[in-house]
């Protein structure tokens, strides 16, 4: 019988490397998939997932077991994505005024994004709260789990999913009409 996620998390927080490896093996792919949906770019998702994994041993010490490990890991991932966005926004502000080089770099990044999957690109245009909610739901989190991860009610999750779908349909229609 395999140990539960909670058992592995407790053992890993006590320094058990094998338990940490087993826990990571169980959840790495889902963490990466969520990171990809949150960032919209493979390289960024890889970096974000690695950042999460590197910080996880210290974070496990604060795992209280009040939520399922998977739900707690989603919260860690969403928080890490928010932190990354804040850092990027700060860098963008600092880079403003760099002239043609920065404009060209931004244009190249936008062109690369356009070549990516439509949904991934469209999700990047959603507000952070809608994107985070949709990413969790697309990653098969229930509305209750998403609500717990994001610290809002299930009703708010349902509204956000509905709103995200409405905005995505409008984006698609706008592109088709153009």
Coordinates of N, CA and C in Angstrom, one line a residue:
X1 N 0.8 -1.2 0.0 CA 0.0 0.0 0.0 C 0.9 1.2 0.0
X2 N 0.6 2.1 -0.9 CA 1.4 3.4 -1.0 C 1.0 4.3 0.1
X3 N 2.0 5.1 0.6 CA 1.6 6.1 1.6 C 0.8 7.2 1.0
X4 N 0.0 7.8 1.8 CA -0.8 9.0 1.3 C 0.1 10.2 1.1
X5 N -0.4 11.1 0.3 CA 0.3 12.4 0.1 C 0.6 13.1 1.4
X6 N -0.4 13.1 2.3 CA -0.2 13.7 3.6 C 1.0 13.1 4.4
X7 N 1.0 11.7 4.4 CA 2.1 11.0 5.1 C 3.5 11.4 4.4
X8 N 3.5 11.4 3.1 CA 4.7 11.8 2.4 C 5.1 13.2 2.8
X9 N 4.1 14.1 2.8 CA 4.4 15.5 3.1 C 5.0 15.7 4.5
X10 N 4.4 15.0 5.5 CA 5.0 15.1 6.8 C 6.4 14.5 6.9
X11 N 6.6 13.4 6.2 CA 8.0 12.8 6.2 C 9.0 13.7 5.5
X12 N 8.5 14.2 4.4 CA 9.4 15.1 3.6 C 9.8 16.4 4.5
X13 N 8.8 16.9 5.2 CA 9.0 18.1 6.0 C 10.0 17.8 7.1
X14 N 10.1 16.5 7.5 CA 11.0 16.1 8.6 C 12.4 15.8 8.0
X15 N 12.6 16.0 6.7 CA 13.9 15.7 6.0 C 14.0 14.4 5.3
X16 N 13.0 13.7 5.1 CA 13.0 12.4 4.4 C 13.1 12.7 2.9
X17 N 14.3 12.5 2.3 CA 14.5 12.8 0.9 C 13.7 11.9 0.0
X18 N 13.6 10.6 0.4 CA 12.8 9.6 -0.4 C 11.3 10.0 -0.5
X19 N 10.8 10.5 0.7 CA 9.4 10.9 0.7 C 9.2 12.1 -0.1
X20 N 10.2 13.0 -0.1 CA 10.1 14.2 -0.9 C 10.1 13.9 -2.4
X21 N 11.0 12.9 -2.8 CA 11.1 12.5 -4.2 C 9.8 11.8 -4.6
X22 N 9.2 11.0 -3.8 CA 7.9 10.3 -4.1 C 6.8 11.3 -4.3
X23 N 6.7 12.3 -3.4 CA 5.7 13.3 -3.4 C 5.8 14.1 -4.7
X24 N 7.0 14.5 -5.0 CA 7.3 15.3 -6.2 C 7.0 14.5 -7.5
X25 N 7.3 13.2 -7.5 CA 7.0 12.3 -8.6 C 5.5 12.2 -8.9
X26 N 4.7 12.2 -7.8 CA 3.3 12.2 -8.0 C 2.7 13.4 -8.5
X27 N 3.3 14.6 -8.2 CA 2.6 15.8 -8.5 C 3.4 16.7 -9.5
X28 N 4.5 16.3 -10.0 CA 5.3 17.2 -10.8 C 4.6 17.5 -12.1
X29 N 4.1 16.5 -12.8 CA 3.4 16.8 -14.1 C 2.2 17.7 -14.0
X30 N 1.4 17.6 -12.9 CA 0.3 18.4 -12.7 C 0.8 19.9 -12.3
X31 N 1.8 20.0 -11.5 CA 2.4 21.3 -11.2 C 2.8 22.0 -12.5
X32 N 3.5 21.2 -13.4 CA 4.0 21.8 -14.6 C 2.9 22.2 -15.5
X33 N 1.8 21.4 -15.6 CA 0.7 21.7 -16.4 C 0.0 23.0 -15.9
X34 N -0.1 23.1 -14.6 CA -0.7 24.3 -14.1 C 0.2 25.5 -14.3
X35 N 1.5 25.4 -14.1 CA 2.4 26.5 -14.4 C 2.3 26.9 -15.8
X36 N 2.2 26.0 -16.7 CA 2.1 26.3 -18.2 C 0.8 27.1 -18.4
X37 N -0.3 26.7 -17.8 CA -1.5 27.5 -18.0 C -1.5 28.8 -17.4
X38 N -0.7 29.0 -16.3 CA -0.6 30.2 -15.6 C 0.3 31.2 -16.3
X39 N 1.3 30.7 -17.0 CA 2.3 31.5 -17.6 C 2.1 31.6 -19.1
X40 N 1.6 30.6 -19.8 CA 1.3 30.6 -21.2 C 2.5 30.3 -22.1
X41 N 3.7 30.0 -21.4 CA 4.9 29.8 -22.2 C 5.6 28.6 -21.6
X42 N 6.1 27.7 -22.4 CA 6.8 26.5 -21.9 C 8.0 26.8 -21.1
X43 N 8.9 27.7 -21.6 CA 10.1 28.0 -20.9 C 9.8 28.6 -19.6
X44 N 8.8 29.5 -19.5 CA 8.5 30.2 -18.3 C 7.9 29.2 -17.3
X45 N 7.1 28.2 -17.8 CA 6.5 27.2 -17.0 C 7.5 26.3 -16.4
X46 N 8.5 26.0 -17.2 CA 9.6 25.1 -16.7 C 10.4 25.8 -15.6
X47 N 10.7 27.1 -15.8 CA 11.4 27.9 -14.8 C 10.5 28.0 -13.5
X48 N 9.2 28.3 -13.7 CA 8.3 28.4 -12.5 C 8.3 27.1 -11.8
X49 N 8.1 26.0 -12.5 CA 8.0 24.7 -11.8 C 9.3 24.4 -11.1
X50 N 10.4 24.7 -11.7 CA 11.7 24.5 -11.0 C 11.8 25.3 -9.7
X51 N 11.4 26.6 -9.8 CA 11.4 27.5 -8.7 C 10.5 26.9 -7.5
X52 N 9.4 26.4 -7.9 CA 8.5 25.8 -6.9 C 9.1 24.6 -6.3
X53 N 9.7 23.7 -7.1 CA 10.4 22.5 -6.5 C 11.5 22.8 -5.6
X54 N 12.3 23.9 -6.0 CA 13.4 24.3 -5.2 C 13.0 24.8 -3.8
X55 N 11.8 25.5 -3.8 CA 11.4 26.2 -2.6 C 10.5 25.2 -1.8
X56 N 10.1 24.1 -2.3 CA 9.2 23.2 -1.7 C 9.6 22.6 -0.4
X57 N 10.9 22.2 -0.2 CA 11.3 21.7 1.1 C 11.1 22.6 2.2
X58 N 11.4 23.9 2.0 CA 11.2 24.9 3.1 C 9.7 25.1 3.3
X59 N 8.9 25.1 2.2 CA 7.5 25.4 2.3 C 6.7 24.2 3.0
X60 N 7.2 23.0 2.8 CA 6.6 21.8 3.4 C 6.6 21.9 4.9
X61 N 7.6 22.6 5.5 CA 7.6 22.8 6.9 C 6.4 23.5 7.5
X62 N 5.8 24.3 6.6 CA 4.6 25.1 7.0 C 3.3 24.4 6.5
X63 N 3.4 23.3 5.9 CA 2.2 22.5 5.6 C 1.5 22.1 6.8
X64 N 0.2 22.5 7.0 CA -0.5 22.2 8.3 C -1.5 21.0 8.1
X65 N -1.7 20.6 6.9 CA -2.5 19.4 6.7 C -4.0 19.8 6.7
X66 N -4.3 21.1 6.7 CA -5.7 21.5 6.7 C -6.4 21.3 5.3
X67 N -5.6 21.2 4.3 CA -6.1 20.9 2.9 C -5.4 19.7 2.4
X68 N -5.9 19.2 1.3 CA -5.2 18.1 0.7 C -3.9 18.6 0.1
X69 N -2.9 17.8 0.1 CA -1.6 18.2 -0.4 C -1.7 18.8 -1.8
X70 N -2.5 18.1 -2.7 CA -2.6 18.6 -4.1 C -3.2 20.1 -4.1
X71 N -4.2 20.3 -3.2 CA -4.8 21.7 -3.1 C -3.7 22.6 -2.6
X72 N -3.0 22.2 -1.6 CA -1.9 23.1 -1.0 C -0.9 23.4 -2.1
X73 N -0.5 22.4 -2.9 CA 0.5 22.6 -3.9 C 0.0 23.6 -5.0
X74 N -1.3 23.5 -5.3 CA -1.9 24.4 -6.3 C -1.7 25.9 -5.7
X75 N -2.0 26.0 -4.4 CA -1.9 27.4 -3.8 C -0.4 27.8 -3.9
X76 N 0.5 27.0 -3.6 CA 1.9 27.3 -3.8 C 2.3 27.7 -5.2
X77 N 1.7 27.0 -6.2 CA 2.0 27.3 -7.6 C 1.4 28.7 -8.0
X78 N 0.1 28.9 -7.6 CA -0.5 30.2 -7.9 C 0.2 31.3 -7.3
X79 N 0.6 31.2 -6.0 CA 1.4 32.2 -5.3 C 2.7 32.5 -6.0
X80 N 3.4 31.4 -6.5 CA 4.7 31.6 -7.1 C 4.5 32.3 -8.5
X81 N 3.4 32.0 -9.2 CA 3.1 32.6 -10.5 C 2.8 34.1 -10.2
X82 N 2.1 34.4 -9.2 CA 1.8 35.8 -8.8 C 3.1 36.6 -8.5
X83 N 4.0 35.9 -7.8 CA 5.3 36.6 -7.5 C 6.1 36.8 -8.7
X84 N 6.1 35.8 -9.6 CA 6.8 36.0 -10.9 C 6.2 37.1 -11.7
X85 N 4.9 37.2 -11.8 CA 4.3 38.3 -12.5 C 4.7 39.7 -12.0
X86 N 4.7 39.7 -10.6 CA 5.1 41.0 -10.0 C 6.5 41.4 -10.4
X87 N 7.4 40.4 -10.3 CA 8.8 40.7 -10.6 C 8.9 41.1 -12.1
X88 N 8.2 40.4 -13.0 CA 8.3 40.8 -14.4 C 7.7 42.2 -14.6
X89 N 6.6 42.5 -14.0 CA 6.1 43.8 -14.1 C 7.1 44.9 -13.7
X90 N 7.8 44.6 -12.6 CA 8.8 45.5 -12.1 C 9.9 45.7 -13.2
X91 N 10.4 44.6 -13.8 CA 11.4 44.6 -14.8 C 10.9 45.4 -16.0
X92 N 9.7 45.2 -16.4 CA 9.1 45.9 -17.6 C 9.2 47.4 -17.3
X93 N 8.7 47.8 -16.1 CA 8.7 49.2 -15.8 C 10.1 49.8 -15.8
X94 N 11.1 49.0 -15.3 CA 12.5 49.4 -15.3 C 13.0 49.5 -16.7
X95 N 12.5 48.7 -17.6 CA 13.0 48.6 -19.0 C 12.4 49.7 -19.9
X96 N 11.3 50.3 -19.4 CA 10.7 51.3 -20.2 C 11.7 52.4 -20.6
X97 N 11.7 52.9 -21.8 CA 12.6 53.9 -22.2 C 13.9 53.4 -22.7
X98 N 14.0 52.1 -22.9 CA 15.2 51.5 -23.5 C 15.2 51.6 -25.0
X99 N 14.2 52.2 -25.5 CA 14.2 52.6 -27.0 C 13.8 51.4 -27.9
X100 N 14.4 51.5 -29.1 CA 14.0 50.5 -30.1 C 14.3 49.1 -29.8
X101 N 15.4 48.9 -29.1 CA 15.8 47.5 -28.7 C 14.7 46.9 -27.9
X102 N 14.2 47.5 -26.9 CA 13.1 47.0 -26.1 C 11.8 46.8 -26.9
X103 N 11.5 47.7 -27.7 CA 10.3 47.6 -28.6 C 10.4 46.4 -29.4
X104 N 11.6 46.2 -30.1 CA 11.8 45.0 -30.9 C 11.7 43.7 -30.1
X105 N 12.3 43.7 -29.0 CA 12.3 42.5 -28.1 C 10.8 42.2 -27.7
X106 N 10.1 43.2 -27.3 CA 8.7 43.0 -27.0 C 7.9 42.5 -28.2
X107 N 8.1 43.0 -29.4 CA 7.4 42.6 -30.6 C 7.8 41.1 -30.9
X108 N 9.0 40.8 -30.7 CA 9.4 39.4 -31.0 C 8.7 38.4 -30.0
X109 N 8.7 38.8 -28.8 CA 8.0 38.0 -27.8 C 6.5 37.9 -28.1
X110 N 5.9 38.9 -28.5 CA 4.5 38.9 -28.9 C 4.3 38.0 -30.1
X111 N 5.2 38.1 -31.1 CA 5.1 37.2 -32.3 C 5.2 35.7 -31.9
X112 N 6.1 35.4 -31.0 CA 6.3 34.0 -30.5 C 5.0 33.6 -29.8
X113 N 4.4 34.4 -29.0 CA 3.2 34.1 -28.3 C 2.0 33.8 -29.3
X114 N 2.0 34.6 -30.4 CA 0.9 34.4 -31.4 C 1.0 33.1 -32.1
X115 N 2.2 32.5 -32.2 CA 2.4 31.2 -32.8 C 2.0 30.1 -31.9
X116 N 1.8 30.4 -30.6 CA 1.4 29.3 -29.7 C 0.0 28.9 -29.8
X117 N -0.4 28.1 -29.0 CA -1.8 27.6 -28.9 C -2.8 28.7 -28.6
X118 N -3.9 28.8 -29.3 CA -4.8 29.9 -29.2 C -5.3 30.1 -27.8
X119 N -5.7 29.0 -27.1 CA -6.2 29.1 -25.8 C -5.2 29.6 -24.8
X120 N -4.0 29.1 -24.9 CA -2.9 29.6 -24.1 C -2.7 31.1 -24.3
X121 N -2.7 31.5 -25.5 CA -2.5 32.9 -25.8 C -3.7 33.8 -25.3
X122 N -4.9 33.2 -25.6 CA -6.1 34.0 -25.1 C -6.1 34.1 -23.6
X123 N -5.7 33.0 -22.9 CA -5.7 33.1 -21.4 C -4.8 34.1 -20.9
X124 N -3.7 34.4 -21.6 CA -2.8 35.4 -21.2 C -3.4 36.8 -21.2
X125 N -4.5 37.0 -22.0 CA -5.2 38.3 -22.2 C -6.2 38.4 -21.1
X126 N -6.5 37.4 -20.4 CA -7.5 37.5 -19.3 C -6.9 38.1 -18.1
X127 N -7.7 38.8 -17.3 CA -7.2 39.3 -16.0 C -6.7 38.1 -15.1
X128 N -5.7 38.4 -14.3 CA -5.1 37.4 -13.5 C -6.1 36.5 -12.7
X129 N -7.1 37.1 -12.1 CA -8.0 36.3 -11.3 C -8.8 35.3 -12.2
X130 N -9.2 35.7 -13.4 CA -9.9 34.8 -14.3 C -8.9 33.7 -14.8
X131 N -7.7 34.1 -15.2 CA -6.7 33.2 -15.7 C -6.4 32.1 -14.7
X132 N -6.1 32.6 -13.4 CA -5.8 31.6 -12.4 C -6.9 30.6 -12.1
X133 N -8.1 31.1 -12.1 CA -9.3 30.3 -11.9 C -9.4 29.3 -13.0
X134 N -9.4 29.8 -14.2 CA -9.5 28.9 -15.4 C -8.4 27.8 -15.5
X135 N -7.2 28.3 -15.1 CA -6.1 27.3 -15.2 C -6.3 26.2 -14.2
X136 N -6.8 26.5 -13.0 CA -7.1 25.5 -12.0 C -8.2 24.5 -12.5
X137 N -9.3 25.1 -13.0 CA -10.4 24.3 -13.4 C -10.0 23.4 -14.6
X138 N -9.2 24.0 -15.6 CA -8.8 23.2 -16.7 C -7.8 22.1 -16.3
X139 N -7.2 22.3 -15.1 CA -6.3 21.2 -14.6 C -7.1 20.3 -13.7
X140 N -8.4 20.3 -13.9 CA -9.3 19.3 -13.2 C -9.5 19.5 -11.7
X141 N -9.2 20.7 -11.3 CA -9.6 21.0 -9.9 C -11.1 21.3 -9.8
X142 N -11.7 20.8 -8.8 CA -13.1 21.1 -8.6 C -13.3 22.5 -8.3
X143 N -14.5 23.0 -8.4 CA -14.8 24.4 -8.0 C -14.4 24.6 -6.5
X144 N -14.7 23.6 -5.7 CA -14.4 23.7 -4.2 C -12.9 23.8 -4.0
X145 N -12.1 22.9 -4.7 CA -10.7 23.0 -4.6 C -10.1 24.3 -5.1
X146 N -10.6 24.8 -6.2 CA -10.1 26.1 -6.7 C -10.5 27.2 -5.8
X147 N -11.7 27.1 -5.2 CA -12.1 28.1 -4.2 C -11.1 28.1 -3.0
X148 N -10.8 26.9 -2.6 CA -9.8 26.8 -1.4 C -8.5 27.4 -1.8
X149 N -8.0 27.0 -3.0 CA -6.7 27.5 -3.4 C -6.6 29.0 -3.5
X150 N -7.7 29.6 -4.1 CA -7.7 31.0 -4.4 C -8.2 31.8 -3.2
X151 N -8.8 31.2 -2.2 CA -9.3 31.9 -1.0 C -10.6 32.7 -1.3
X152 N -11.4 32.1 -2.2 CA -12.7 32.7 -2.5 C -13.8 31.7 -2.4
X153 N -15.1 32.1 -2.6 CA -16.2 31.1 -2.5 C -16.3 30.3 -3.8
X154 N -17.0 29.2 -3.7 CA -17.3 28.4 -4.8 C -18.1 29.2 -5.9
X155 N -19.0 30.0 -5.4 CA -19.8 30.8 -6.2 C -19.0 31.8 -7.1
X156 N -18.0 32.3 -6.4 CA -17.0 33.2 -7.1 C -16.3 32.4 -8.2
X157 N -15.9 31.2 -7.9 CA -15.2 30.4 -8.9 C -16.2 30.1 -10.1
X158 N -17.4 29.8 -9.8 CA -18.4 29.5 -10.9 C -18.5 30.8 -11.8
X159 N -18.7 32.0 -11.1 CA -18.8 33.2 -11.9 C -17.6 33.5 -12.7
X160 N -16.4 33.3 -12.1 CA -15.1 33.5 -12.9 C -15.0 32.6 -14.1
X161 N -15.4 31.3 -13.9 CA -15.3 30.4 -15.0 C -16.3 30.9 -16.1
X162 N -17.5 31.2 -15.7 CA -18.5 31.7 -16.7 C -18.0 33.0 -17.4
X163 N -17.4 33.9 -16.6 CA -16.9 35.1 -17.2 C -15.7 34.9 -18.1
X164 N -14.8 34.0 -17.7 CA -13.7 33.7 -18.6 C -14.2 33.0 -19.9
X165 N -15.1 32.1 -19.8 CA -15.7 31.5 -21.1 C -16.3 32.6 -22.0
X166 N -17.0 33.5 -21.4 CA -17.7 34.6 -22.1 C -16.6 35.4 -22.8
X167 N -15.6 35.8 -22.1 CA -14.5 36.6 -22.7 C -13.7 35.9 -23.8
X168 N -13.5 34.6 -23.6 CA -12.8 33.8 -24.6 C -13.6 33.7 -25.9
X169 N -15.0 33.5 -25.7 CA -15.8 33.4 -26.9 C -15.8 34.7 -27.6
X170 N -15.8 35.8 -26.9 CA -15.8 37.2 -27.5 C -14.5 37.4 -28.3
X171 N -13.4 36.9 -27.7 CA -12.1 37.0 -28.3 C -12.1 36.2 -29.6
X172 N -12.6 35.0 -29.6 CA -12.6 34.2 -30.7 C -13.5 34.8 -31.8
X173 N -14.6 35.3 -31.5 CA -15.5 35.9 -32.5 C -14.9 37.2 -33.1
X174 N -14.2 38.0 -32.2 CA -13.5 39.2 -32.7 C -12.5 38.8 -33.7
X175 N -11.7 37.7 -33.5 CA -10.7 37.3 -34.4 C -11.3 36.8 -35.7
X176 N -12.4 36.0 -35.6 CA -13.0 35.5 -36.8 C -13.6 36.6 -37.6
X177 N -14.1 37.6 -37.0 CA -14.7 38.7 -37.7 C -13.7 39.6 -38.4
X178 N -12.5 39.6 -37.9 CA -11.5 40.5 -38.4 C -10.9 40.0 -39.7

